[in-house]
Amino acid sequence: MCKDRKNSNTKYTIQQFRLDFRDDSSCLERIFTIRYGKLTTCPDCEQETTFKRVSTRQCYQCSKCYHQIYPCAGTIFEKTRTPLTYWFYVIYLFTASKNGISAYEVQRQIGVTYKTAWRMLRQIRVLTANDSIDLFTGTTEMDETFVGGKNINRHKDKKVPKCQGRSFADKTPVLGIYERETKRVRNFVIDDTSKAQIQPLILQHVEQGTPIMTDEWVAYQGLGEVYEHKFVNHRIKEYVNEDCTTNRIENFWSVFKRTLKGSYIQVSKKYLQLYTDEVVFRFNNRESDKPIFDCFLNLLAS
């Protein structure tokens, strides 16, 4: 790795990336280090040893018993025929872009088929779901948003009737929970915005007794029995009530929507949670003390 690099998301440039990962061997070495660290004891013969790279395969071999370790096994790179340098470059684009990167862009940049590019991005998004967060214990804000095109923009024969307001006959609802102290968020694609859908997720991810801020939606009624519940009434255009507001989670929605509309145009409900996890990962690591590229690679250890 380039030693003079500063720990800043904005400082990890393409030039530094090329210095760090010139070939497949440097990529494989990084994967091995992340997954096994400085391995000095062989897990097979249990002797102190060193592991050396086998030049003809993507593996490392114990110098005493010749036990082999394949760093890519069990990762998104397992059994791939795409060069690791391509994978790492796509990961760099994925983490460096502010609003995501499409499969067509990957196809143009590295010269693979669309099917390969789409699969690579899908595998990368699956890994971002492993960016686990502990139970939220600080003041949290929560809100829902709806993903889908505007009915007014649809052709006459494709318009969906009775889809105004909180009706989501033509849209998919997403619940967001934002913790103020850590500035981290979690998102969940849900079937509807009912109490039965929303409250179990809140109870699962937010510690009881925590101050929570919501709007006036009926699905949040009753949370005051478990949490310090405050709400603002958007119906009467109340957006701030002392320290109670949902402006932070709504700011996240703007980032979320720009990513979907700007880079992906249209996302099906089947894969929406993956795209949601992608945006959440970048948002949660935006102020990390190390490059977001490194934050992603560290997920390989999981």
Short mmCIF file of C-alpha atoms in Angstrom, two decimals:
data_model
loop_
_atom_site.label_atom_id
_atom_site.label_comp_id
_atom_site.label_asym_id
_atom_site.label_seq_id
_atom_site.Cartn_x
_atom_site.Cartn_y
_atom_site.Cartn_z
CA MET A 1 0.00 0.00 0.00
CA CYS A 2 1.17 3.52 -0.69
CA LYS A 3 2.71 4.61 2.67
CA ASP A 4 2.43 8.37 2.21
CA ARG A 5 -1.33 8.22 1.80
CA LYS A 6 -3.38 10.26 4.24
CA ASN A 7 -6.36 8.71 5.97
CA SER A 8 -9.07 10.63 4.19
CA ASN A 9 -11.89 9.54 1.94
CA THR A 10 -11.10 12.44 -0.37
CA LYS A 11 -7.36 11.69 -0.65
CA TYR A 12 -7.37 8.18 -2.07
CA THR A 13 -6.90 8.99 -5.73
CA ILE A 14 -6.78 6.78 -8.81
CA GLN A 15 -2.99 7.27 -8.96
CA GLN A 16 -2.60 5.89 -5.44
CA PHE A 17 -4.96 3.04 -6.25
CA ARG A 18 -2.81 2.06 -9.24
CA LEU A 19 0.31 2.09 -7.08
CA ASP A 20 -1.34 -0.13 -4.48
CA PHE A 21 -2.85 -2.67 -6.88
CA ARG A 22 -0.70 -3.03 -9.99
CA ASP A 23 -1.52 -6.68 -10.67
CA ASP A 24 -3.53 -9.65 -9.44
CA SER A 25 -0.76 -10.66 -7.02
CA SER A 26 -0.98 -7.39 -5.10
CA CYS A 27 -4.78 -7.74 -4.94
CA LEU A 28 -4.52 -11.32 -3.68
CA GLU A 29 -1.97 -10.31 -1.08
CA ARG A 30 -4.32 -7.65 0.24
CA ILE A 31 -7.18 -10.17 0.48
CA PHE A 32 -4.91 -12.62 2.33
CA THR A 33 -3.80 -9.93 4.79
CA ILE A 34 -7.36 -8.79 5.49
CA ARG A 35 -8.65 -12.31 6.09
CA TYR A 36 -5.68 -13.86 7.91
CA GLY A 37 -3.45 -11.02 9.04
CA LYS A 38 0.19 -11.91 9.68
CA LEU A 39 -0.35 -15.66 9.80
CA THR A 40 2.59 -17.27 11.65
CA THR A 41 1.00 -20.57 12.72
CA CYS A 42 -0.29 -23.10 10.23
CA PRO A 43 -3.91 -24.06 10.97
CA ASP A 44 -3.18 -27.59 9.70
CA CYS A 45 0.18 -28.65 11.21
CA GLU A 46 -0.01 -26.03 14.00
CA GLN A 47 3.67 -25.17 13.65
CA GLU A 48 5.24 -21.75 13.40
CA THR A 49 5.77 -21.15 9.72
CA THR A 50 5.59 -18.75 6.82
CA PHE A 51 3.15 -18.81 3.91
CA LYS A 52 4.43 -18.27 0.41
CA ARG A 53 2.45 -17.51 -2.73
CA VAL A 54 1.98 -20.35 -5.22
CA SER A 55 2.65 -18.69 -8.55
CA THR A 56 0.39 -20.94 -10.62
CA ARG A 57 -2.69 -20.62 -8.40
CA GLN A 58 -4.45 -18.04 -6.24
CA CYS A 59 -3.26 -19.57 -2.99
CA TYR A 60 -0.58 -19.46 -0.30
CA GLN A 61 1.28 -22.53 0.95
CA CYS A 62 2.74 -23.46 4.33
CA SER A 63 6.52 -23.84 4.01
CA LYS A 64 6.54 -26.88 6.33
CA CYS A 65 3.50 -29.09 5.68
CA TYR A 66 2.52 -27.53 2.33
CA HIS A 67 -1.02 -26.84 3.50
CA GLN A 68 -2.63 -24.41 1.08
CA ILE A 69 -4.90 -21.47 1.84
CA TYR A 70 -7.09 -19.92 -0.84
CA PRO A 71 -7.84 -16.32 0.28
CA CYS A 72 -10.67 -15.86 -2.25
CA ALA A 73 -12.62 -18.89 -1.00
CA GLY A 74 -15.84 -17.83 0.69
CA THR A 75 -15.62 -14.27 -0.65
CA ILE A 76 -17.24 -12.45 -3.55
CA PHE A 77 -14.16 -13.39 -5.61
CA GLU A 78 -14.59 -17.16 -5.24
CA LYS A 79 -14.41 -19.05 -8.56
CA THR A 80 -14.34 -15.81 -10.52
CA ARG A 81 -12.69 -15.80 -13.93
CA THR A 82 -12.57 -12.01 -13.97
CA PRO A 83 -9.12 -10.65 -13.02
CA LEU A 84 -8.82 -9.39 -9.45
CA THR A 85 -7.49 -6.10 -10.79
CA TYR A 86 -10.85 -5.61 -12.53
CA TRP A 87 -12.71 -6.41 -9.32
CA PHE A 88 -10.65 -3.99 -7.27
CA TYR A 89 -11.06 -1.24 -9.88
CA VAL A 90 -14.84 -1.69 -9.84
CA ILE A 91 -14.77 -1.55 -6.03
CA TYR A 92 -12.76 1.66 -6.27
CA LEU A 93 -15.34 3.18 -8.63
CA PHE A 94 -18.15 1.92 -6.40
CA THR A 95 -16.70 3.57 -3.28
CA ALA A 96 -15.32 6.71 -4.92
CA SER A 97 -18.53 7.66 -6.72
CA LYS A 98 -20.90 9.83 -4.74
CA ASN A 99 -24.10 8.50 -6.29
CA GLY A 100 -23.22 4.99 -7.41
CA ILE A 101 -22.10 3.45 -10.68
CA SER A 102 -24.24 1.54 -13.14
CA ALA A 103 -23.49 -1.84 -14.73
CA TYR A 104 -23.37 -0.16 -18.15
CA GLU A 105 -20.63 2.16 -16.91
CA VAL A 106 -18.65 -0.82 -15.56
CA GLN A 107 -19.13 -2.56 -18.89
CA ARG A 108 -17.71 0.44 -20.75
CA GLN A 109 -14.80 0.96 -18.36
CA ILE A 110 -13.37 -2.56 -18.11
CA GLY A 111 -14.69 -4.15 -21.30
CA VAL A 112 -16.70 -7.05 -19.84
CA THR A 113 -20.20 -8.11 -20.80
CA TYR A 114 -23.19 -6.42 -19.20
CA LYS A 115 -24.07 -9.71 -17.46
CA THR A 116 -20.62 -9.86 -15.85
CA ALA A 117 -20.71 -6.19 -14.85
CA TRP A 118 -24.16 -6.56 -13.30
CA ARG A 119 -23.10 -9.67 -11.36
CA MET A 120 -19.96 -7.94 -10.05
CA LEU A 121 -21.96 -5.00 -8.74
CA ARG A 122 -24.56 -7.30 -7.24
CA GLN A 123 -21.88 -9.23 -5.34
CA ILE A 124 -20.37 -5.96 -4.11
CA ARG A 125 -23.76 -4.72 -2.89
CA VAL A 126 -24.41 -8.00 -1.09
CA LEU A 127 -21.18 -7.48 0.85
CA THR A 128 -22.22 -3.99 1.98
CA ALA A 129 -25.10 -5.60 3.87
CA ASN A 130 -22.44 -7.08 6.20
CA ASP A 131 -21.49 -3.58 7.39
CA SER A 132 -23.18 -4.27 10.71
CA ILE A 133 -24.14 -1.60 13.22
CA ASP A 134 -24.73 -2.15 16.92
CA LEU A 135 -28.08 -1.41 18.51
CA PHE A 136 -28.88 2.31 18.27
CA THR A 137 -28.69 3.80 21.76
CA GLY A 138 -28.70 7.54 21.04
CA THR A 139 -31.41 9.93 19.90
CA THR A 140 -32.88 8.56 16.69
CA GLU A 141 -35.03 9.96 13.91
CA MET A 142 -37.22 7.77 11.73
CA ASP A 143 -39.27 8.31 8.62
CA GLU A 144 -40.50 6.50 5.53
CA THR A 145 -40.08 7.27 1.87
CA PHE A 146 -41.57 5.78 -1.28
CA VAL A 147 -39.58 4.60 -4.30
CA GLY A 148 -41.18 4.71 -7.72
CA GLY A 149 -41.94 7.03 -10.61
CA LYS A 150 -44.38 9.89 -10.43
CA ASN A 151 -47.84 8.97 -11.63
CA ILE A 152 -48.21 12.31 -13.39
CA ASN A 153 -45.26 11.44 -15.65
CA ARG A 154 -46.70 8.11 -16.79
CA HIS A 155 -48.36 7.54 -20.13
CA LYS A 156 -52.15 7.61 -19.98
CA ASP A 157 -52.51 3.85 -20.32
CA LYS A 158 -49.93 3.24 -17.57
CA LYS A 159 -51.28 5.56 -14.88
CA VAL A 160 -52.12 3.91 -11.55
CA PRO A 161 -55.46 4.96 -10.02
CA LYS A 162 -55.86 5.93 -6.37
CA CYS A 163 -52.17 6.30 -5.60
CA GLN A 164 -52.17 9.75 -3.99
CA GLY A 165 -50.76 10.55 -0.55
CA ARG A 166 -49.55 7.57 1.45
CA SER A 167 -51.13 5.13 -0.95
CA PHE A 168 -48.28 3.15 -2.50
CA ALA A 169 -50.08 1.08 -5.12
CA ASP A 170 -47.36 2.12 -7.57
CA LYS A 171 -44.44 2.51 -5.14
CA THR A 172 -42.30 0.60 -2.63
CA PRO A 173 -41.99 1.98 0.93
CA VAL A 174 -38.64 2.18 2.73
CA LEU A 175 -38.18 2.82 6.47
CA GLY A 176 -35.14 4.80 7.61
CA ILE A 177 -33.71 5.07 11.13
CA TYR A 178 -31.03 7.72 11.81
CA GLU A 179 -28.96 8.03 15.00
CA ARG A 180 -27.91 11.61 15.66
CA GLU A 181 -24.82 10.96 17.81
CA THR A 182 -23.09 8.57 15.40
CA LYS A 183 -24.63 10.06 12.24
CA ARG A 184 -25.39 6.58 10.99
CA VAL A 185 -28.49 5.25 9.33
CA ARG A 186 -30.29 1.97 8.65
CA ASN A 187 -32.83 1.35 5.92
CA PHE A 188 -35.41 -1.38 5.46
CA VAL A 189 -37.58 -2.12 2.43
CA ILE A 190 -41.05 -2.89 3.82
CA ASP A 191 -44.33 -4.16 2.40
CA ASP A 192 -46.39 -1.26 3.74
CA THR A 193 -46.23 1.54 6.29
CA SER A 194 -48.48 -0.11 8.86
CA LYS A 195 -47.77 -0.36 12.56
CA ALA A 196 -47.26 -4.10 12.20
CA GLN A 197 -44.46 -3.53 9.68
CA ILE A 198 -42.69 -0.55 11.25
CA GLN A 199 -42.71 -1.05 15.02
CA PRO A 200 -41.05 -4.52 15.14
CA LEU A 201 -38.09 -3.08 13.17
CA ILE A 202 -37.78 -0.17 15.59
CA LEU A 203 -37.88 -2.50 18.60
CA GLN A 204 -35.25 -4.72 17.00
CA HIS A 205 -32.75 -1.98 16.15
CA VAL A 206 -33.28 0.80 18.72
CA GLU A 207 -32.63 0.32 22.44
CA GLN A 208 -35.71 0.72 24.63
CA GLY A 209 -35.89 4.02 26.51
CA THR A 210 -34.07 5.87 23.72
CA PRO A 211 -35.42 9.29 22.64
CA ILE A 212 -37.00 8.90 19.20
CA MET A 213 -38.31 11.56 16.81
CA THR A 214 -40.97 10.89 14.17
CA ASP A 215 -43.74 12.62 12.27
CA GLU A 216 -47.43 12.24 13.11
CA TRP A 217 -48.01 9.02 11.14
CA VAL A 218 -50.31 6.58 12.97
CA ALA A 219 -47.84 3.69 12.69
CA TYR A 220 -45.70 5.37 15.37
CA GLN A 221 -48.52 5.64 17.90
CA GLY A 222 -47.86 3.63 21.06
CA LEU A 223 -44.07 3.92 20.92
CA GLY A 224 -44.25 6.28 23.90
CA GLU A 225 -44.79 3.23 26.12
CA VAL A 226 -41.30 1.97 25.30
CA TYR A 227 -39.37 5.07 24.15
CA GLU A 228 -39.19 8.80 24.84
CA HIS A 229 -41.32 9.53 21.81
CA LYS A 230 -41.68 13.03 20.35
CA PHE A 231 -43.16 13.95 17.00
CA VAL A 232 -43.69 16.87 14.65
CA ASN A 233 -46.95 17.36 12.81
CA HIS A 234 -46.20 17.77 9.12
CA ARG A 235 -49.91 18.10 8.34
CA ILE A 236 -49.94 21.55 9.90
CA LYS A 237 -46.49 22.34 8.43
CA GLU A 238 -44.69 21.86 11.74
CA TYR A 239 -41.14 20.71 11.00
CA VAL A 240 -39.30 21.64 14.21
CA ASN A 241 -40.60 21.43 17.78
CA GLU A 242 -37.79 22.34 20.19
CA ASP A 243 -35.24 19.53 19.65
CA CYS A 244 -37.72 17.35 17.78
CA THR A 245 -37.27 17.17 14.02
CA THR A 246 -36.84 14.58 11.28
CA ASN A 247 -34.73 16.81 9.06
CA ARG A 248 -31.63 14.59 9.26
CA ILE A 249 -33.30 11.42 8.03
CA GLU A 250 -35.05 13.47 5.35
CA ASN A 251 -31.64 14.78 4.27
CA PHE A 252 -30.57 11.16 3.83
CA TRP A 253 -33.62 10.55 1.65
CA SER A 254 -32.40 13.27 -0.72
CA VAL A 255 -29.05 11.45 -1.06
CA PHE A 256 -30.87 8.15 -1.52
CA LYS A 257 -33.21 9.47 -4.20
CA ARG A 258 -30.41 11.21 -6.13
CA THR A 259 -28.56 7.91 -6.32
CA LEU A 260 -31.56 5.97 -7.59
CA LYS A 261 -32.75 8.61 -10.06
CA GLY A 262 -29.36 9.80 -11.22
CA SER A 263 -27.40 6.57 -11.60
CA TYR A 264 -29.87 3.70 -11.74
CA ILE A 265 -33.02 5.33 -13.15
CA GLN A 266 -35.23 2.37 -12.23
CA VAL A 267 -34.84 -0.30 -9.53
CA SER A 268 -37.18 -3.25 -9.02
CA LYS A 269 -38.53 -4.09 -5.59
CA LYS A 270 -36.71 -7.44 -5.76
CA TYR A 271 -33.31 -5.75 -5.63
CA LEU A 272 -34.19 -2.50 -3.87
CA GLN A 273 -32.77 -3.60 -0.50
CA LEU A 274 -29.37 -4.18 -2.14
CA TYR A 275 -29.33 -0.68 -3.60
CA THR A 276 -30.48 0.67 -0.26
CA ASP A 277 -27.61 -1.11 1.52
CA GLU A 278 -25.19 0.44 -0.98
CA VAL A 279 -26.32 4.00 -0.24
CA VAL A 280 -26.36 3.34 3.51
CA PHE A 281 -22.80 1.97 3.40
CA ARG A 282 -21.41 5.05 1.65
CA PHE A 283 -23.38 7.38 3.91
CA ASN A 284 -22.28 5.66 7.13
CA ASN A 285 -18.61 5.67 6.13
CA ARG A 286 -18.49 9.18 4.67
CA GLU A 287 -16.66 10.58 7.73
CA SER A 288 -14.45 7.57 8.40
CA ASP A 289 -10.82 8.22 9.36
CA LYS A 290 -9.75 5.91 6.54
CA PRO A 291 -10.70 5.80 2.84
CA ILE A 292 -14.09 4.28 2.15
CA PHE A 293 -12.30 1.91 -0.25
CA ASP A 294 -10.47 0.41 2.75
CA CYS A 295 -13.73 0.31 4.72
CA PHE A 296 -15.21 -1.85 2.01
CA LEU A 297 -12.24 -4.20 1.71
CA ASN A 298 -12.36 -4.77 5.47
CA LEU A 299 -15.81 -6.28 4.97
CA LEU A 300 -14.03 -9.25 3.37
CA ALA A 301 -13.05 -10.34 6.87
CA SER A 302 -16.73 -10.99 7.57
#
